[in-house]
PDB file of C-alpha atoms in Angstrom:
ATOM      1  CA  UNK Z   1      -9.073   0.980 -20.524  1.00 57.00           C
ATOM      2  CA  UNK Z   2      -6.774   1.746 -17.590  1.00 61.00           C
ATOM      3  CA  UNK Z   3      -9.037   4.647 -16.600  1.00 70.00           C
ATOM      4  CA  UNK Z   4     -12.087   2.343 -16.646  1.00 75.00           C
ATOM      5  CA  UNK Z   5     -10.316  -0.302 -14.560  1.00 77.00           C
ATOM      6  CA  UNK Z   6      -9.477   2.297 -11.887  1.00 78.00           C
ATOM      7  CA  UNK Z   7     -13.116   3.455 -11.825  1.00 85.00           C
ATOM      8  CA  UNK Z   8     -14.385  -0.126 -11.421  1.00 84.00           C
ATOM      9  CA  UNK Z   9     -11.836  -0.757  -8.655  1.00 81.00           C
ATOM     10  CA  UNK Z  10     -12.981   2.341  -6.764  1.00 85.00           C
ATOM     11  CA  UNK Z  11     -16.650   1.390  -7.081  1.00 87.00           C
ATOM     12  CA  UNK Z  12     -16.029  -2.173  -5.848  1.00 85.00           C
ATOM     13  CA  UNK Z  13     -13.967  -0.916  -2.894  1.00 85.00           C
ATOM     14  CA  UNK Z  14     -16.598   1.674  -2.006  1.00 87.00           C
ATOM     15  CA  UNK Z  15     -19.424  -0.901  -2.086  1.00 87.00           C
ATOM     16  CA  UNK Z  16     -17.415  -3.309   0.073  1.00 83.00           C
ATOM     17  CA  UNK Z  17     -16.580  -0.502   2.502  1.00 85.00           C
ATOM     18  CA  UNK Z  18     -20.252   0.340   2.879  1.00 87.00           C
ATOM     19  CA  UNK Z  19     -21.109  -3.344   3.454  1.00 84.00           C
ATOM     20  CA  UNK Z  20     -18.373  -3.719   6.084  1.00 82.00           C
ATOM     21  CA  UNK Z  21     -19.350  -0.519   7.898  1.00 85.00           C
ATOM     22  CA  UNK Z  22     -23.089  -1.251   7.890  1.00 84.00           C
ATOM     23  CA  UNK Z  23     -22.470  -4.781   9.173  1.00 82.00           C
ATOM     24  CA  UNK Z  24     -19.573  -3.882  11.462  1.00 78.00           C
ATOM     25  CA  UNK Z  25     -21.185  -5.524  14.519  1.00 80.00           C
ATOM     26  CA  UNK Z  26     -21.869  -8.755  12.684  1.00 77.00           C
ATOM     27  CA  UNK Z  27     -19.980 -11.695  14.212  1.00 73.00           C
ATOM     28  CA  UNK Z  28     -18.695 -12.835  10.803  1.00 67.00           C
ATOM     29  CA  UNK Z  29     -17.374  -9.364   9.923  1.00 69.00           C
ATOM     30  CA  UNK Z  30     -15.744  -8.772  13.294  1.00 70.00           C
ATOM     31  CA  UNK Z  31     -14.074 -12.183  13.413  1.00 69.00           C
ATOM     32  CA  UNK Z  32     -12.581 -11.618   9.969  1.00 68.00           C
ATOM     33  CA  UNK Z  33     -10.690  -8.581  11.256  1.00 73.00           C
ATOM     34  CA  UNK Z  34     -13.073  -5.760  10.415  1.00 80.00           C
ATOM     35  CA  UNK Z  35     -10.798  -2.821  11.225  1.00 85.00           C
ATOM     36  CA  UNK Z  36      -7.873  -4.124   9.209  1.00 85.00           C
ATOM     37  CA  UNK Z  37     -10.164  -5.113   6.325  1.00 84.00           C
ATOM     38  CA  UNK Z  38     -11.730  -1.651   6.244  1.00 87.00           C
ATOM     39  CA  UNK Z  39      -8.264  -0.096   6.294  1.00 90.00           C
ATOM     40  CA  UNK Z  40      -7.140  -2.280   3.387  1.00 88.00           C
ATOM     41  CA  UNK Z  41     -10.248  -1.439   1.356  1.00 87.00           C
ATOM     42  CA  UNK Z  42      -9.802   2.291   1.995  1.00 90.00           C
ATOM     43  CA  UNK Z  43      -6.131   2.073   0.994  1.00 91.00           C
ATOM     44  CA  UNK Z  44      -7.023   0.205  -2.211  1.00 87.00           C
ATOM     45  CA  UNK Z  45      -9.671   2.851  -3.006  1.00 90.00           C
ATOM     46  CA  UNK Z  46      -7.086   5.636  -2.753  1.00 91.00           C
ATOM     47  CA  UNK Z  47      -4.546   3.632  -4.743  1.00 87.00           C
ATOM     48  CA  UNK Z  48      -7.063   3.513  -7.594  1.00 86.00           C
ATOM     49  CA  UNK Z  49      -7.759   7.224  -7.120  1.00 89.00           C
ATOM     50  CA  UNK Z  50      -4.065   7.994  -7.509  1.00 87.00           C
ATOM     51  CA  UNK Z  51      -4.115   6.273 -10.903  1.00 84.00           C
ATOM     52  CA  UNK Z  52      -7.000   8.503 -11.982  1.00 85.00           C
ATOM     53  CA  UNK Z  53      -5.045  11.575 -10.898  1.00 85.00           C
ATOM     54  CA  UNK Z  54      -2.256  10.538 -13.272  1.00 80.00           C
ATOM     55  CA  UNK Z  55      -4.690  11.138 -16.138  1.00 80.00           C
ATOM     56  CA  UNK Z  56      -4.685  14.851 -15.309  1.00 80.00           C
ATOM     57  CA  UNK Z  57      -2.212  17.273 -16.815  1.00 81.00           C
ATOM     58  CA  UNK Z  58       0.958  16.855 -14.799  1.00 82.00           C
ATOM     59  CA  UNK Z  59       1.921  19.927 -12.826  1.00 86.00           C
ATOM     60  CA  UNK Z  60       4.070  20.262  -9.713  1.00 86.00           C
ATOM     61  CA  UNK Z  61       0.921  20.181  -7.550  1.00 88.00           C
ATOM     62  CA  UNK Z  62      -0.502  17.083  -9.273  1.00 89.00           C
ATOM     63  CA  UNK Z  63       2.850  15.273  -9.062  1.00 88.00           C
ATOM     64  CA  UNK Z  64       3.087  15.976  -5.331  1.00 90.00           C
ATOM     65  CA  UNK Z  65      -0.537  14.972  -4.734  1.00 91.00           C
ATOM     66  CA  UNK Z  66      -0.127  11.678  -6.617  1.00 90.00           C
ATOM     67  CA  UNK Z  67       3.114  10.973  -4.751  1.00 90.00           C
ATOM     68  CA  UNK Z  68       1.445  11.326  -1.343  1.00 92.00           C
ATOM     69  CA  UNK Z  69      -1.813   9.560  -2.247  1.00 92.00           C
ATOM     70  CA  UNK Z  70      -0.165   6.628  -4.023  1.00 90.00           C
ATOM     71  CA  UNK Z  71       2.755   6.032  -1.667  1.00 91.00           C
ATOM     72  CA  UNK Z  72       0.898   6.426   1.625  1.00 93.00           C
ATOM     73  CA  UNK Z  73      -1.982   4.259   0.353  1.00 92.00           C
ATOM     74  CA  UNK Z  74       0.484   1.589  -0.752  1.00 89.00           C
ATOM     75  CA  UNK Z  75       2.210   1.497   2.636  1.00 92.00           C
ATOM     76  CA  UNK Z  76      -1.136   1.588   4.449  1.00 93.00           C
ATOM     77  CA  UNK Z  77      -2.336  -1.419   2.431  1.00 90.00           C
ATOM     78  CA  UNK Z  78       0.847  -3.433   2.908  1.00 89.00           C
ATOM     79  CA  UNK Z  79       1.119  -2.603   6.623  1.00 91.00           C
ATOM     80  CA  UNK Z  80      -2.485  -3.668   7.247  1.00 90.00           C
ATOM     81  CA  UNK Z  81      -1.961  -6.889   5.288  1.00 86.00           C
ATOM     82  CA  UNK Z  82       1.294  -7.540   7.156  1.00 88.00           C
ATOM     83  CA  UNK Z  83      -0.291  -7.180  10.589  1.00 88.00           C
ATOM     84  CA  UNK Z  84      -3.323  -9.211   9.544  1.00 84.00           C
ATOM     85  CA  UNK Z  85      -0.943 -12.088   8.799  1.00 82.00           C
ATOM     86  CA  UNK Z  86       1.059 -11.317  11.935  1.00 85.00           C
ATOM     87  CA  UNK Z  87      -2.069 -11.643  14.103  1.00 81.00           C
ATOM     88  CA  UNK Z  88      -2.790 -15.108  12.700  1.00 78.00           C
ATOM     89  CA  UNK Z  89       0.840 -16.124  13.071  1.00 78.00           C
ATOM     90  CA  UNK Z  90       1.050 -15.052  16.725  1.00 77.00           C
ATOM     91  CA  UNK Z  91      -2.253 -16.627  17.727  1.00 71.00           C
ATOM     92  CA  UNK Z  92      -1.772 -19.990  16.011  1.00 68.00           C
ATOM     93  CA  UNK Z  93       1.987 -20.071  16.494  1.00 62.00           C
ATOM     94  CA  UNK Z  94       1.648 -19.599  20.251  1.00 56.00           C
ATOM     95  CA  UNK Z  95       3.240 -22.643  21.864  1.00 58.00           C
ATOM     96  CA  UNK Z  96       2.711 -21.631  25.462  1.00 56.00           C
ATOM     97  CA  UNK Z  97      -0.215 -22.703  27.592  1.00 46.00           C
ATOM     98  CA  UNK Z  98      -1.149 -19.099  28.236  1.00 55.00           C
ATOM     99  CA  UNK Z  99      -3.896 -17.574  26.166  1.00 54.00           C
ATOM    100  CA  UNK Z 100      -2.666 -14.947  23.728  1.00 60.00           C
ATOM    101  CA  UNK Z 101      -4.869 -12.031  22.831  1.00 69.00           C
ATOM    102  CA  UNK Z 102      -3.932  -9.494  20.191  1.00 74.00           C
ATOM    103  CA  UNK Z 103      -6.449  -6.723  19.665  1.00 80.00           C
ATOM    104  CA  UNK Z 104      -7.099  -5.271  16.244  1.00 80.00           C
ATOM    105  CA  UNK Z 105      -6.955  -1.743  17.620  1.00 84.00           C
ATOM    106  CA  UNK Z 106      -3.363  -2.241  18.833  1.00 87.00           C
ATOM    107  CA  UNK Z 107      -2.364  -3.574  15.411  1.00 88.00           C
ATOM    108  CA  UNK Z 108      -4.142  -0.713  13.672  1.00 90.00           C
ATOM    109  CA  UNK Z 109      -2.144   1.774  15.745  1.00 91.00           C
ATOM    110  CA  UNK Z 110       1.079   0.143  14.503  1.00 92.00           C
ATOM    111  CA  UNK Z 111      -0.206   0.320  10.921  1.00 93.00           C
ATOM    112  CA  UNK Z 112      -0.840   4.048  11.196  1.00 94.00           C
ATOM    113  CA  UNK Z 113       2.477   4.681  12.945  1.00 94.00           C
ATOM    114  CA  UNK Z 114       4.365   3.057  10.055  1.00 94.00           C
ATOM    115  CA  UNK Z 115       2.314   4.997   7.508  1.00 94.00           C
ATOM    116  CA  UNK Z 116       2.771   8.278   9.404  1.00 95.00           C
ATOM    117  CA  UNK Z 117       6.566   7.875   9.604  1.00 94.00           C
ATOM    118  CA  UNK Z 118       6.712   6.997   5.905  1.00 94.00           C
ATOM    119  CA  UNK Z 119       4.603  10.044   4.993  1.00 94.00           C
ATOM    120  CA  UNK Z 120       6.722  12.253   7.270  1.00 94.00           C
ATOM    121  CA  UNK Z 121       9.929  11.237   5.472  1.00 93.00           C
ATOM    122  CA  UNK Z 122       8.289  11.963   2.104  1.00 93.00           C
ATOM    123  CA  UNK Z 123       7.199  15.366   3.436  1.00 93.00           C
ATOM    124  CA  UNK Z 124      10.762  16.203   4.485  1.00 93.00           C
ATOM    125  CA  UNK Z 125      12.177  15.270   1.080  1.00 92.00           C
ATOM    126  CA  UNK Z 126       9.497  17.250  -0.789  1.00 91.00           C
ATOM    127  CA  UNK Z 127       9.844  20.277   1.508  1.00 91.00           C
ATOM    128  CA  UNK Z 128      13.646  20.384   1.192  1.00 91.00           C
ATOM    129  CA  UNK Z 129      14.194  19.397  -2.443  1.00 90.00           C
ATOM    130  CA  UNK Z 130      10.802  19.841  -4.088  1.00 86.00           C
ATOM    131  CA  UNK Z 131       8.965  17.397  -6.346  1.00 87.00           C
ATOM    132  CA  UNK Z 132       8.538  18.747  -9.854  1.00 86.00           C
ATOM    133  CA  UNK Z 133       6.864  17.953 -13.137  1.00 80.00           C
ATOM    134  CA  UNK Z 134       9.850  17.994 -15.507  1.00 78.00           C
ATOM    135  CA  UNK Z 135       9.405  17.990 -19.289  1.00 75.00           C
ATOM    136  CA  UNK Z 136      11.795  15.847 -21.324  1.00 69.00           C
ATOM    137  CA  UNK Z 137      12.274  16.031 -25.069  1.00 69.00           C
ATOM    138  CA  UNK Z 138      13.640  13.478 -27.493  1.00 64.00           C
ATOM    139  CA  UNK Z 139      14.571  13.798 -31.162  1.00 60.00           C
ATOM    140  CA  UNK Z 140      16.352  10.465 -31.559  1.00 61.00           C
ATOM    141  CA  UNK Z 141      13.765   8.861 -33.836  1.00 59.00           C
ATOM    142  CA  UNK Z 142      11.071  11.488 -33.877  1.00 57.00           C
ATOM    143  CA  UNK Z 143      10.291  14.524 -31.782  1.00 56.00           C
ATOM    144  CA  UNK Z 144       8.171  13.980 -28.706  1.00 60.00           C
ATOM    145  CA  UNK Z 145       7.803  15.279 -25.172  1.00 62.00           C
ATOM    146  CA  UNK Z 146       6.876  13.576 -21.934  1.00 63.00           C
ATOM    147  CA  UNK Z 147       6.504  14.817 -18.375  1.00 72.00           C
ATOM    148  CA  UNK Z 148       8.100  12.985 -15.463  1.00 77.00           C
ATOM    149  CA  UNK Z 149       7.566  13.636 -11.760  1.00 82.00           C
ATOM    150  CA  UNK Z 150      10.791  13.633  -9.768  1.00 84.00           C
ATOM    151  CA  UNK Z 151      13.085  15.512  -7.396  1.00 86.00           C
ATOM    152  CA  UNK Z 152      15.056  17.969  -9.581  1.00 84.00           C
ATOM    153  CA  UNK Z 153      18.408  16.797  -8.189  1.00 85.00           C
ATOM    154  CA  UNK Z 154      19.537  13.499  -9.666  1.00 85.00           C
ATOM    155  CA  UNK Z 155      21.478  12.161  -6.674  1.00 89.00           C
ATOM    156  CA  UNK Z 156      18.768  13.013  -4.164  1.00 88.00           C
ATOM    157  CA  UNK Z 157      16.064  11.675  -6.482  1.00 88.00           C
ATOM    158  CA  UNK Z 158      17.893   8.315  -6.629  1.00 90.00           C
ATOM    159  CA  UNK Z 159      18.170   8.260  -2.827  1.00 91.00           C
ATOM    160  CA  UNK Z 160      14.497   9.201  -2.497  1.00 91.00           C
ATOM    161  CA  UNK Z 161      13.317   6.534  -4.933  1.00 88.00           C
ATOM    162  CA  UNK Z 162      15.548   3.947  -3.230  1.00 90.00           C
ATOM    163  CA  UNK Z 163      13.946   4.763   0.134  1.00 90.00           C
ATOM    164  CA  UNK Z 164      10.424   4.513  -1.296  1.00 88.00           C
ATOM    165  CA  UNK Z 165      11.055   1.149  -2.940  1.00 87.00           C
ATOM    166  CA  UNK Z 166      13.079  -0.281  -0.038  1.00 89.00           C
ATOM    167  CA  UNK Z 167      10.306   0.203   2.538  1.00 89.00           C
ATOM    168  CA  UNK Z 168       7.609  -1.094   0.194  1.00 86.00           C
ATOM    169  CA  UNK Z 169       9.617  -4.183  -0.788  1.00 86.00           C
ATOM    170  CA  UNK Z 170      10.573  -4.877   2.856  1.00 89.00           C
ATOM    171  CA  UNK Z 171       6.882  -4.881   3.852  1.00 88.00           C
ATOM    172  CA  UNK Z 172       6.017  -7.113   0.903  1.00 84.00           C
ATOM    173  CA  UNK Z 173       8.740  -9.630   1.787  1.00 85.00           C
ATOM    174  CA  UNK Z 174       7.702  -9.721   5.460  1.00 87.00           C
ATOM    175  CA  UNK Z 175       4.082 -10.225   4.399  1.00 83.00           C
ATOM    176  CA  UNK Z 176       5.040 -13.105   2.114  1.00 82.00           C
ATOM    177  CA  UNK Z 177       7.072 -14.753   4.890  1.00 84.00           C
ATOM    178  CA  UNK Z 178       4.197 -14.520   7.383  1.00 81.00           C
ATOM    179  CA  UNK Z 179       1.703 -15.660   4.731  1.00 77.00           C
ATOM    180  CA  UNK Z 180       3.851 -18.752   4.126  1.00 78.00           C
ATOM    181  CA  UNK Z 181       4.172 -19.461   7.848  1.00 77.00           C
ATOM    182  CA  UNK Z 182       0.424 -19.133   8.455  1.00 73.00           C
ATOM    183  CA  UNK Z 183      -0.686 -21.234   5.486  1.00 67.00           C
ATOM    184  CA  UNK Z 184      -0.928 -24.317   7.735  1.00 63.00           C
ATOM    185  CA  UNK Z 185      -2.721 -22.753  10.674  1.00 58.00           C
ATOM    186  CA  UNK Z 186      -5.067 -24.945  12.670  1.00 54.00           C
ATOM    187  CA  UNK Z 187      -7.751 -26.512  10.533  1.00 48.00           C
ATOM    188  CA  UNK Z 188     -10.412 -24.755  12.562  1.00 49.00           C
ATOM    189  CA  UNK Z 189      -9.200 -21.455  11.160  1.00 50.00           C
ATOM    190  CA  UNK Z 190     -10.610 -21.652   7.659  1.00 49.00           C
ATOM    191  CA  UNK Z 191      -9.192 -18.306   6.530  1.00 54.00           C
ATOM    192  CA  UNK Z 192      -5.521 -19.260   6.797  1.00 49.00           C
ATOM    193  CA  UNK Z 193      -5.089 -20.645   3.271  1.00 50.00           C
ATOM    194  CA  UNK Z 194      -7.185 -17.938   1.515  1.00 52.00           C
ATOM    195  CA  UNK Z 195      -5.348 -15.251   3.523  1.00 53.00           C
ATOM    196  CA  UNK Z 196      -1.977 -16.686   2.523  1.00 51.00           C
ATOM    197  CA  UNK Z 197      -3.049 -16.904  -1.118  1.00 53.00           C
ATOM    198  CA  UNK Z 198      -4.501 -13.384  -1.105  1.00 54.00           C
ATOM    199  CA  UNK Z 199      -1.351 -11.996   0.509  1.00 54.00           C
ATOM    200  CA  UNK Z 200       0.792 -13.690  -2.104  1.00 54.00           C
ATOM    201  CA  UNK Z 201      -1.272 -12.367  -5.003  1.00 56.00           C
ATOM    202  CA  UNK Z 202      -1.303  -8.782  -3.662  1.00 59.00           C
ATOM    203  CA  UNK Z 203       2.399  -8.865  -2.856  1.00 55.00           C
ATOM    204  CA  UNK Z 204       3.306 -10.272  -6.289  1.00 54.00           C
ATOM    205  CA  UNK Z 205       1.191  -7.629  -8.023  1.00 54.00           C
ATOM    206  CA  UNK Z 206       2.782  -4.807  -6.037  1.00 54.00           C
ATOM    207  CA  UNK Z 207       6.294  -6.112  -6.719  1.00 52.00           C
ATOM    208  CA  UNK Z 208       5.524  -5.815 -10.419  1.00 50.00           C
ATOM    209  CA  UNK Z 209       4.013  -2.335 -10.333  1.00 52.00           C
ATOM    210  CA  UNK Z 210       5.889  -0.390  -7.641  1.00 51.00           C
TER     211      UNK Z 210
END
């Protein structure tokens, strides 16, 4: 069932990506924040792909691949969603008489910078300490084995996991704050309430599953 859900999610994201790309110059698509939307769809596609990879036999290589695909896709998604809310907040929260223009390309650069730094830190941890598929055994009630992906040094694995969760949760909290602040944007901006609701749903879901 989980496998099928991931497949459906990938297909939906792929179809939406194709629609966005083919209609990129459409006024409706561009005004909705095409670049950030495409980034979010691509990130969601790779998040689903990472869940499919978990169905494979867990080896050191698979564990490392899933780590990079899942974590970088998660941060890419949350960063794009954060700056999408930030753009609305800055534009409609601008109290000065001067016009405020925030380009999507400048926001997209920030999204990729955050994702790159996050991936770089993961790379350093993996290069120094390794990321292994470790087999555990239990005979408490009945004998069984399971494979867990982790850094083979308990203290450093705790630090590593803390870093991963801290950054993800920080982005989620910031997104929720901006979503709340932008929920009452000018009535002419019809996306404010749906964007706030969507941000809340995605953030809540990620808080449960990260």
